[in-house]
Coordinates of C-alpha atoms and ligand atoms in Angstrom, one line a residue:
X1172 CA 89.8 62.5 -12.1
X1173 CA 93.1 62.0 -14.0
X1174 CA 93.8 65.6 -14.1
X1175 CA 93.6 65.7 -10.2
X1176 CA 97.2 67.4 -9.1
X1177 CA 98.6 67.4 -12.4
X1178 CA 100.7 70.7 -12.6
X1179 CA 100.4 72.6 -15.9
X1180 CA 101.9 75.9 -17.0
X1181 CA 100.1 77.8 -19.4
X1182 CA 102.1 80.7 -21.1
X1183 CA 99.5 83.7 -22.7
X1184 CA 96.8 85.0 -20.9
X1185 CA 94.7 85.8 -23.8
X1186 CA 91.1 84.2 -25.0
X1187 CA 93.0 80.8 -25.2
X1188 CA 94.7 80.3 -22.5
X1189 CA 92.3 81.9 -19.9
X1190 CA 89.7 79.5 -21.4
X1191 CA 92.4 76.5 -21.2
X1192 CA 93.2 77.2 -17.4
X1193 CA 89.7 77.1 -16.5
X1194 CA 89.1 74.1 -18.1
X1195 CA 91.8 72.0 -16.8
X1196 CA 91.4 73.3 -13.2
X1197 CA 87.7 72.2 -13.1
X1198 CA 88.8 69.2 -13.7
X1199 CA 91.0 68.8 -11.1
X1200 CA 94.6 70.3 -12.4
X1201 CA 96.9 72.8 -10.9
X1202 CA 97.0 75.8 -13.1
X1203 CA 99.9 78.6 -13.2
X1204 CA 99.1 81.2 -16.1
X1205 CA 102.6 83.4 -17.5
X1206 CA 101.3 86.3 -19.0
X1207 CA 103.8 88.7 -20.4
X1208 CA 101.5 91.7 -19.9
X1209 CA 101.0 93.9 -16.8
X1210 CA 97.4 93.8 -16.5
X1211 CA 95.1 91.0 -17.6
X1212 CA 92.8 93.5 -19.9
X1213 CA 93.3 92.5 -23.2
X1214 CA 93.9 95.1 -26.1
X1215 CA 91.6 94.8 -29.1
X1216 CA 87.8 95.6 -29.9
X1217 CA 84.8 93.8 -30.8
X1218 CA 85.1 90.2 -31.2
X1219 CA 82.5 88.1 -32.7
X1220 CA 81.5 84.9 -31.0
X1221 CA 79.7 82.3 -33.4
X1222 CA 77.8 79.3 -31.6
X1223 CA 81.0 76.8 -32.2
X1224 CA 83.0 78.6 -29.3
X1225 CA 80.0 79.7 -27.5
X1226 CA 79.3 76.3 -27.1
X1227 CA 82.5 76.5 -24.6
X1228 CA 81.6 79.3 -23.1
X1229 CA 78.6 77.5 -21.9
X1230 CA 80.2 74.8 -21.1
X1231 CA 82.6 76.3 -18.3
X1232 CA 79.6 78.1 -16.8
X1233 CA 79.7 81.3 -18.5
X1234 CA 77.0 81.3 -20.9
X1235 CA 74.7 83.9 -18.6
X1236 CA 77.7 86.0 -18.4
X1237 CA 78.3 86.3 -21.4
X1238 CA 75.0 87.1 -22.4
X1239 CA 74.5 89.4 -20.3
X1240 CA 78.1 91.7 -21.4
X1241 CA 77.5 90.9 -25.2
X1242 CA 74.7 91.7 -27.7
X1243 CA 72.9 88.7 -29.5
X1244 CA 73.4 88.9 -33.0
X1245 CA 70.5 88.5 -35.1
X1246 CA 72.0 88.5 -38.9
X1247 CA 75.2 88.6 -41.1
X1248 CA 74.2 91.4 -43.8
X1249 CA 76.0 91.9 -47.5
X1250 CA 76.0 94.8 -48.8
X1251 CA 77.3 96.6 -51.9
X1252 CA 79.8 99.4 -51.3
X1253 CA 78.6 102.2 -52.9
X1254 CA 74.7 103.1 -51.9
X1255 CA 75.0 100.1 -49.2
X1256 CA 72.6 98.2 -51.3
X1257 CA 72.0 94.7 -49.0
X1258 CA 73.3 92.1 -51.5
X1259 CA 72.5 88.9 -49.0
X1260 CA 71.4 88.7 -45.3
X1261 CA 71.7 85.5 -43.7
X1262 CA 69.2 85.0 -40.5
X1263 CA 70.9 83.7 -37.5
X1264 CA 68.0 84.2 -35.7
X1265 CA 66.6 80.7 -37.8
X1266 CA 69.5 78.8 -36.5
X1267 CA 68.7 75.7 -33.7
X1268 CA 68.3 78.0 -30.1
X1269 CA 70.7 76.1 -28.7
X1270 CA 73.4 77.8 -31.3
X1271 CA 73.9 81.6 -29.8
X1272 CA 75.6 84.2 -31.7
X1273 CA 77.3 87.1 -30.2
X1274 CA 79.3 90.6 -30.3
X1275 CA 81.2 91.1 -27.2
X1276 CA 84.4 93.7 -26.2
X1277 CA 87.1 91.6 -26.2
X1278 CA 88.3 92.7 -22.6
X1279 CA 84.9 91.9 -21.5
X1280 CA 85.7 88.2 -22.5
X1281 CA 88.8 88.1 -21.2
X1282 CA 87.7 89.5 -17.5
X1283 CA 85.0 87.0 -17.8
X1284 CA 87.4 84.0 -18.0
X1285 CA 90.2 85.4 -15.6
X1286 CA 88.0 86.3 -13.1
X1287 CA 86.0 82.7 -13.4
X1288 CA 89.9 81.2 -13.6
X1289 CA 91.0 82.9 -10.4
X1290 CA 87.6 81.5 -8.5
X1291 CA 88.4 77.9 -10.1
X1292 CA 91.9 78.3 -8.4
X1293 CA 94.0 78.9 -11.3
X1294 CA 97.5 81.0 -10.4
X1295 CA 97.5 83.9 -13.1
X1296 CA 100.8 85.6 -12.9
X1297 CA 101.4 88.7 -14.9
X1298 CA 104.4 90.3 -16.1
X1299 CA 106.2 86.7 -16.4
X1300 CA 107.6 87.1 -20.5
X1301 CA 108.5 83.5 -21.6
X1302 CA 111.8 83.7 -23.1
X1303 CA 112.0 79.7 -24.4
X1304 CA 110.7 76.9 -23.5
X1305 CA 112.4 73.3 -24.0
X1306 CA 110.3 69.8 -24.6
X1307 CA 111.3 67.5 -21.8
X1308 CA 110.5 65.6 -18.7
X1309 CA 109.6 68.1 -17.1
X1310 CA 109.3 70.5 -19.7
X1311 CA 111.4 73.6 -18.6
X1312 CA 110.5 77.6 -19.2
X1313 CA 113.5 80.6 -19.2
X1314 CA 111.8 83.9 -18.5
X1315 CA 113.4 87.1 -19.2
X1316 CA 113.5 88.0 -15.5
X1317 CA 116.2 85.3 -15.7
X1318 CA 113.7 82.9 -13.5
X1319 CA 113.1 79.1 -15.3
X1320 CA 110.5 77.2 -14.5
X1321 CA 110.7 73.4 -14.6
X1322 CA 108.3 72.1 -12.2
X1323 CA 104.9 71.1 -14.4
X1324 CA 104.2 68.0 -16.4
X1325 CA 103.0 70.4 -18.8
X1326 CA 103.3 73.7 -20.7
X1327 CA 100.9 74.9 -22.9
X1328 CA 101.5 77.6 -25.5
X1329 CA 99.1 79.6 -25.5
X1330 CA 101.4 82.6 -26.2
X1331 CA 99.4 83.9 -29.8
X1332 CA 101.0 84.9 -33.1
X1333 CA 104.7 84.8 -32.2
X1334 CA 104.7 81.8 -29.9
X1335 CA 107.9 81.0 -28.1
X1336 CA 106.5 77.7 -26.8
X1337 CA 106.0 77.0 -31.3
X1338 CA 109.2 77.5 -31.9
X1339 CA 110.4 75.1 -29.0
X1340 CA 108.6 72.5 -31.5
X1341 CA 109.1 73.3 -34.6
X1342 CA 110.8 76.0 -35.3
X1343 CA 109.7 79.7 -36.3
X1344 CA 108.7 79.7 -40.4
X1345 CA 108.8 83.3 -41.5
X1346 CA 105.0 84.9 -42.0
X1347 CA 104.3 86.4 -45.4
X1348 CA 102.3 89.9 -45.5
X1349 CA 99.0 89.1 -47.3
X1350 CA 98.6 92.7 -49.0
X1351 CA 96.1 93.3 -46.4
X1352 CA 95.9 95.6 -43.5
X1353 CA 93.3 95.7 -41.3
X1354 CA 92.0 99.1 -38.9
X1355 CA 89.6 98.6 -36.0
X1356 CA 88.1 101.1 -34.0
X1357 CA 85.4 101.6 -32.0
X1358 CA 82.6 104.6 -32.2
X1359 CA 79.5 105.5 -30.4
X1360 CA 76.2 103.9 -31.6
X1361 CA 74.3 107.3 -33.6
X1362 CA 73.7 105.3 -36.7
X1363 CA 70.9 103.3 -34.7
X1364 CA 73.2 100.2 -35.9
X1365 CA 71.0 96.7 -36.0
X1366 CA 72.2 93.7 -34.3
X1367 CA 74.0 92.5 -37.5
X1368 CA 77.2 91.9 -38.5
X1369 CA 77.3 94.0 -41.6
X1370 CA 80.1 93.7 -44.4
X1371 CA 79.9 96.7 -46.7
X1372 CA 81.9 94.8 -50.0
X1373 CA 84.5 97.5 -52.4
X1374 CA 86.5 96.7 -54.6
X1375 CA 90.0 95.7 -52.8
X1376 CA 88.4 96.5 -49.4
X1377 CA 85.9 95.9 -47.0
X1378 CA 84.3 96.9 -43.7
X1379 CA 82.8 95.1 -41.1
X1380 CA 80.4 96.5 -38.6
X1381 CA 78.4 95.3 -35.4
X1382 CA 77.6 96.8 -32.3
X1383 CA 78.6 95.7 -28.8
X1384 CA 77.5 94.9 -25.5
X1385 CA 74.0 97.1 -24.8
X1386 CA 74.4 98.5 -28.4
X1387 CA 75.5 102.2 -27.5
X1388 CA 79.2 101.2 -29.5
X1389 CA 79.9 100.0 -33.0
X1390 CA 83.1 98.3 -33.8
X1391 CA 84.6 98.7 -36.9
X1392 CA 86.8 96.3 -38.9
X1393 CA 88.2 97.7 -42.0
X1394 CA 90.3 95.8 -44.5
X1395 CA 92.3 97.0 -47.6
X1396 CA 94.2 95.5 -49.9
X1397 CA 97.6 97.2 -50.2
X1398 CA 101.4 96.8 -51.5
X1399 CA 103.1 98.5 -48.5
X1400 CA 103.9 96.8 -45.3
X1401 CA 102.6 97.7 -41.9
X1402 CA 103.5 95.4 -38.9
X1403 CA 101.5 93.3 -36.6
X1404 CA 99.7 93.8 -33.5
X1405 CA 97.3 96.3 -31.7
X1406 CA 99.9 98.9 -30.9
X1407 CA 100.3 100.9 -34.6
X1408 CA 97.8 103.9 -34.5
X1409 CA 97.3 105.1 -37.2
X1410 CA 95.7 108.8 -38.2
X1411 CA 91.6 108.8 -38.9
X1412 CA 91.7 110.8 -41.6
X1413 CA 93.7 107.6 -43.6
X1414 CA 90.5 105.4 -42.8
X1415 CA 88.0 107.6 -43.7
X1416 CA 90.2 108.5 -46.8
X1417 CA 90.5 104.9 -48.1
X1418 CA 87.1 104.5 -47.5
X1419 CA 85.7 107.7 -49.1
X1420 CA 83.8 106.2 -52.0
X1421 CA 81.9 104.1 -49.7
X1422 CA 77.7 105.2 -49.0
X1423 CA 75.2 103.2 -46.7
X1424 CA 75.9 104.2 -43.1
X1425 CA 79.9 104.0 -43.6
X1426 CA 80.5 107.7 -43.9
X1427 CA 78.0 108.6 -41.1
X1428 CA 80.5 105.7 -38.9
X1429 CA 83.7 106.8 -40.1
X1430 CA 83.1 110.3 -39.2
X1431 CA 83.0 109.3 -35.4
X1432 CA 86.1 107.8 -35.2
X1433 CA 88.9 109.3 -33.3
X1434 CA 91.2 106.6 -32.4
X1435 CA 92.0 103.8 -34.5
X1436 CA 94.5 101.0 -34.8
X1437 CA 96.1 99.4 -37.7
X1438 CA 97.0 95.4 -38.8
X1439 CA 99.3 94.3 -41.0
X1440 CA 97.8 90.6 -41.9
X1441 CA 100.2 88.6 -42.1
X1442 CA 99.8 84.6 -43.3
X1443 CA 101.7 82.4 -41.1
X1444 CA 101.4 78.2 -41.9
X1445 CA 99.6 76.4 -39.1
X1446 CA 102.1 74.6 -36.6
X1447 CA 102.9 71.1 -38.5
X1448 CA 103.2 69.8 -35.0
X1449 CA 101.3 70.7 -31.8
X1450 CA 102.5 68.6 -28.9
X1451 CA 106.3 67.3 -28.1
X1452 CA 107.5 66.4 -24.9
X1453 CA 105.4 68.1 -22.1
X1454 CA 104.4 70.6 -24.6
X1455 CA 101.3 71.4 -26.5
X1456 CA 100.0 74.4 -28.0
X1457 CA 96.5 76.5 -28.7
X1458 CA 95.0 78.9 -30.1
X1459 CA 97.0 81.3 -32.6
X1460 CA 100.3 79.9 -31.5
X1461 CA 99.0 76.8 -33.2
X1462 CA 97.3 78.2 -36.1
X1463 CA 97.0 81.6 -37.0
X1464 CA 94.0 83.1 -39.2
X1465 CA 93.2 85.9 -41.3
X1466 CA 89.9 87.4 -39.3
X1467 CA 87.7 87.2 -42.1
X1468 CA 85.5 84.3 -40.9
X1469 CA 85.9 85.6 -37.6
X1470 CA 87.2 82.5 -36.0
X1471 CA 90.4 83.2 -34.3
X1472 CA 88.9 83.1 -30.9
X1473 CA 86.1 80.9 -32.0
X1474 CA 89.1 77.7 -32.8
X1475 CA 90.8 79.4 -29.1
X1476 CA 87.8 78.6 -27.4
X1477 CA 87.4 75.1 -29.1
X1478 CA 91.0 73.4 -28.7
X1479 CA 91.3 74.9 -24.8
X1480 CA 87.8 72.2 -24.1
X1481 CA 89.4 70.0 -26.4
X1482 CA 92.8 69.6 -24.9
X1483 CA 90.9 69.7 -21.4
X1484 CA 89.0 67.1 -22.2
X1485 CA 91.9 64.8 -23.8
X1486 CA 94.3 64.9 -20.9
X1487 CA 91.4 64.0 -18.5
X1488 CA 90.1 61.1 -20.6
X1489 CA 93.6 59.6 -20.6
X1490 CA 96.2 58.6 -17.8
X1491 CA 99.0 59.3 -20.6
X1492 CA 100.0 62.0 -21.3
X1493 CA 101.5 62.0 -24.8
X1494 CA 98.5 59.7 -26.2
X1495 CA 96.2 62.3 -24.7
X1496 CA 98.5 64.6 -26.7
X1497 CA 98.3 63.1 -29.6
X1498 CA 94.7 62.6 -29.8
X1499 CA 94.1 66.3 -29.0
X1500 CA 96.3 67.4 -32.1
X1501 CA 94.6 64.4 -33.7
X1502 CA 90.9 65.8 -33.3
X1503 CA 92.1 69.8 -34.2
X1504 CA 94.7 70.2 -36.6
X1505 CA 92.4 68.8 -39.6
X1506 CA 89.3 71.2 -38.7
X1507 CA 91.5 74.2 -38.1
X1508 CA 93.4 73.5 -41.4
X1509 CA 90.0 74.0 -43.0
X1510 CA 88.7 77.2 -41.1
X1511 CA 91.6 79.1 -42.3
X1512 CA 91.6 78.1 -45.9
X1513 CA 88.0 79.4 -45.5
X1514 CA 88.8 82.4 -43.9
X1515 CA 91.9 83.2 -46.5
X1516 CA 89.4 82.6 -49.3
X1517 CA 87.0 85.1 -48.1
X1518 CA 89.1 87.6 -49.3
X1519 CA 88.9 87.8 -52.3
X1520 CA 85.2 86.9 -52.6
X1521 CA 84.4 90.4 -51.0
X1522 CA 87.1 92.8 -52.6
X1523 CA 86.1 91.7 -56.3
X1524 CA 87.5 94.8 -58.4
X1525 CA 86.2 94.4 -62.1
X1526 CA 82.5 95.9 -62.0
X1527 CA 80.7 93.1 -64.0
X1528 CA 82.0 90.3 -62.3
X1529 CA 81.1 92.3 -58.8
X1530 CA 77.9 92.4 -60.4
X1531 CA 77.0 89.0 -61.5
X1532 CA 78.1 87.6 -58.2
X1533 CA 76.4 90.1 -56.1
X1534 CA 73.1 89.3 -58.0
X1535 CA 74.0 85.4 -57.8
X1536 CA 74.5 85.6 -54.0
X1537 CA 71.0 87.9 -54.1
X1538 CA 69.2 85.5 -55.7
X1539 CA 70.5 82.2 -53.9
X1540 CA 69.7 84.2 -50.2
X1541 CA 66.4 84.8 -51.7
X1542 CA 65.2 81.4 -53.6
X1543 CA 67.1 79.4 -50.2
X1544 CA 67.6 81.0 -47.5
X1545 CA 68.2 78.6 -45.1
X1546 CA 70.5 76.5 -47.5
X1547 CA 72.5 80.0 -47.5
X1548 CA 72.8 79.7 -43.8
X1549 CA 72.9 75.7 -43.8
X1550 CA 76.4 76.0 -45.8
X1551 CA 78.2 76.9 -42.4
X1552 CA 76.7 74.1 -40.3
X1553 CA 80.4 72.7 -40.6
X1554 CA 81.6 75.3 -38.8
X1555 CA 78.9 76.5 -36.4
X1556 CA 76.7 73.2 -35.6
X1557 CA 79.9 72.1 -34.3
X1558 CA 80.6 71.1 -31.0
X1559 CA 83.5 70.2 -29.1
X1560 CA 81.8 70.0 -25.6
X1561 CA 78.9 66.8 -26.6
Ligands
LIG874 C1 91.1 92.5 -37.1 C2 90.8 91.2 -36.3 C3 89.5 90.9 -36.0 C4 89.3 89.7 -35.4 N1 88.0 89.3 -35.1 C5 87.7 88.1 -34.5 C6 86.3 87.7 -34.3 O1 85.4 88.4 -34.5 N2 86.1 86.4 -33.8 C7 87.2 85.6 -33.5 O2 86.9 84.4 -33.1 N3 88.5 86.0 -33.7 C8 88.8 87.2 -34.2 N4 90.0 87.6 -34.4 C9 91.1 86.6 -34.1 C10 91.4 86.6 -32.6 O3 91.6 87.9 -32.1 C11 92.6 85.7 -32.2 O4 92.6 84.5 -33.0 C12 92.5 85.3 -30.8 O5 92.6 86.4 -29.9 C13 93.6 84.3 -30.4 O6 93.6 84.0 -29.1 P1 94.9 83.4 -28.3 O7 94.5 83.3 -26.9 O8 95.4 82.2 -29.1 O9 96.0 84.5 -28.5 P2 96.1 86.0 -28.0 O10 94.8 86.6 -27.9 O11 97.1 86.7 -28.9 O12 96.7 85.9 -26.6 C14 98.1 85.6 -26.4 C15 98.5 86.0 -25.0 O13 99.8 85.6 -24.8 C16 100.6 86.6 -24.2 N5 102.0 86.3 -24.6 C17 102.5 86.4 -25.8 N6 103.8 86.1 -25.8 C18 104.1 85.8 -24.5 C19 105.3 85.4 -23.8 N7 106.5 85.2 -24.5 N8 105.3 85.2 -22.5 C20 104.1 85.4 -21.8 N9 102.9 85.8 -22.4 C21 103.0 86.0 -23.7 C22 100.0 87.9 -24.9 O14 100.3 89.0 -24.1 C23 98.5 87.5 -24.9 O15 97.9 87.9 -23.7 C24 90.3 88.8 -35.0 C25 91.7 89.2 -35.3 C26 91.9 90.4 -36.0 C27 93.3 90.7 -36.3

């Protein structure tokens, strides 16, 4: 095993790295984790996990676990805004059985892969914030506890939106705020919710619902288009009643949901250009810290999930380090590129404002679900048929 005592620090303790650590270290590495945070419980809600990083989950062994803390998805609905009219409804259940789809808590996915980590051997060490990091041999890490670290062959960022370990490579380019903010929440399950992901489409907004684990929750993704900024990350609450009030002209089971929320959070999304380069000297990064998304195509996670086996799998295949690098950067940057030019056009698609174009392509995308279904659901083999682990 070429990974056999190789030392690697990985800096983030989210989806990413936790599924990074675990990889390496069953294949034979030493694994430290920094995480900045004081607990390993991630923040966050519902996260949806299509069959392209389930594959990975699998893959390290937790494919039962999983399944048995998530809810199996059985459709991605489209509906109309106002009466929640379904506009399109694309199967999942139809896909190939070995391509799961499902709705799991985020910190359920998280505790999953730490606690699998941990029995694999892999160090994680919380509140360790990575101040900078510097390409080298060895690589070397400054925390703001004033401790460095300098004694693995290799970091990996894995450290999300506002990567230090990125801007050790290639500097930090400033994000530009989409005109989109997004609130998520999570409410108790007394609209007898299906096991679909359903996207009620507004003009200028949209929301996404599913429910989670046993199906007693919902979770709520909301998304407006706006002019004013809001920040980034999980810790801006914001009041209910601003929800419910953006989303006031919307029917279907929306008002029933929004009605039971009492806590909710609120996203600025922000658009920030994927990393031109992934890897320097004892340095490589993953997950957001490489290449942010917008969630629409909820893939975030998803792409997490696939470079962590990737990189795994590249540093054990071969003895040197900076090919194995370079082929890892070599086999992800191209499909990522393409997942969020996906995800940033989905947009638009959903909040179409003028009425008779809403129309006409409401009643296209009815028709083509009805005359072809499966060619509906055949359009995403690129992304879901994938997988990294064959
Ligand atoms: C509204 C919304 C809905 C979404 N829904 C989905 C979905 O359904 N499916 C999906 O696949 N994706 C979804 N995503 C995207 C997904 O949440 C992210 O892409 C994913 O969590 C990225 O994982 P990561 O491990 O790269 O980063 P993160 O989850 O951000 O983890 C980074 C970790 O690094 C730690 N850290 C950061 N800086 C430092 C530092 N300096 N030192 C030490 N530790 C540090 C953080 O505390 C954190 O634990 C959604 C995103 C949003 C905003």
């Amino acid at each position: 095993m070429t990974l056999t005592g190789r030392r690697i620090v990985v800096v983030g303790g989210g989806i990413g790295g936790l599924a990074a650590a675990l990889a390496l270290s069953l294949r034979g590495a030493e694994v430290k984790v920094l995480e900045q945070a004081e607990t390993i419980r991630a923040v966050g809600a519902g996260i949806q996990i299509s069959p392209n990083g389930g594959r990975v989950i699998q893959a390290l062994g937790l494919g039962g676990a999983l399944a048995s803390r998530s809810c199996p998805a059985r459709a991605v609905v489209l509906r109309d805004y106002r009466a929640g009219q379904e506009v399109l409804r694309l199967d999942l259940t139809t896909l190939p059985a070995d391509q799961e789809y499902h709705f799991v808590h985020r910190a359920d996915l998280v505790d999953l892969l730490a606690e699998r980590a941990r029995a694999a051997g892999v160090q994680i060490r919380l509140l360790q914030k990575v101040a900078a990091a510097e390409p080298g041999t060895p690589p070397r890490l400054a925390l703001c506890n004033g401790d460095h670290c300098g004694d693995a062959a290799l970091v990996i960022g894995a450290d999300g939106l506002h990567s230090v370990v990125r801007r050790a490579l290639s500097g930090g380019a400033a994000p530009v705020f989409t005109g989109q903010v997004a609130w998520r929440a999570i409410v108790p399950n007394d609209v007898d919710h299906p096991p679909e992901a359903t996207v009620h489409m507004g003009p200028g907004r949209h929301l996404v619902s599913y429910p989670l684990g046993d199906g007693a929750a919902v979770n709520i993704v909301a998304a407006e288009e706006r002019s004013a900024w809001t920040p980034e990350g999980w810790a801006h609450e914001d009041d209910p009643a601003n929800l419910a009030n953006a989303f006031s002209g919307f029917g279907g089971f929306v008002p029933d949901l929004l009605k039971r929320v009492d806590r909710v959070g609120l996203w600025g999304l922000f658009r920030h250009p994927v990393a031109p380069q992934w890897h320097g000297d004892g340095i490589a990064l993953l997950g957001d810290a490489a290449h942010p998304t917008l969630p629409f195509l909820a893939q975030g996670a998803n792409m997490a999930l696939e470079d962590a086996w990737t990189l795994a799998a590249c540093l054990d295949a071969d003895p040197s380090q900076p090919s194995a690098l370079a082929r890892y950067q070599h086999l992800r940057k191209h499909r990522c590129r393409r997942i969020v030019a996906a995800a940033t056009g989905n947009a638009w698609k959903y909040h179409l404002a003028n009425p008779l174009i809403r129309g006409a392509a409401h009643l296209g995308l009815g028709l083509a679900g009805r005359v072809a279904p499966q060619r509906m659901l055949r359009q995403f083999d690129w992304l879901y048929g994938h997988d990294v682990t064959a």
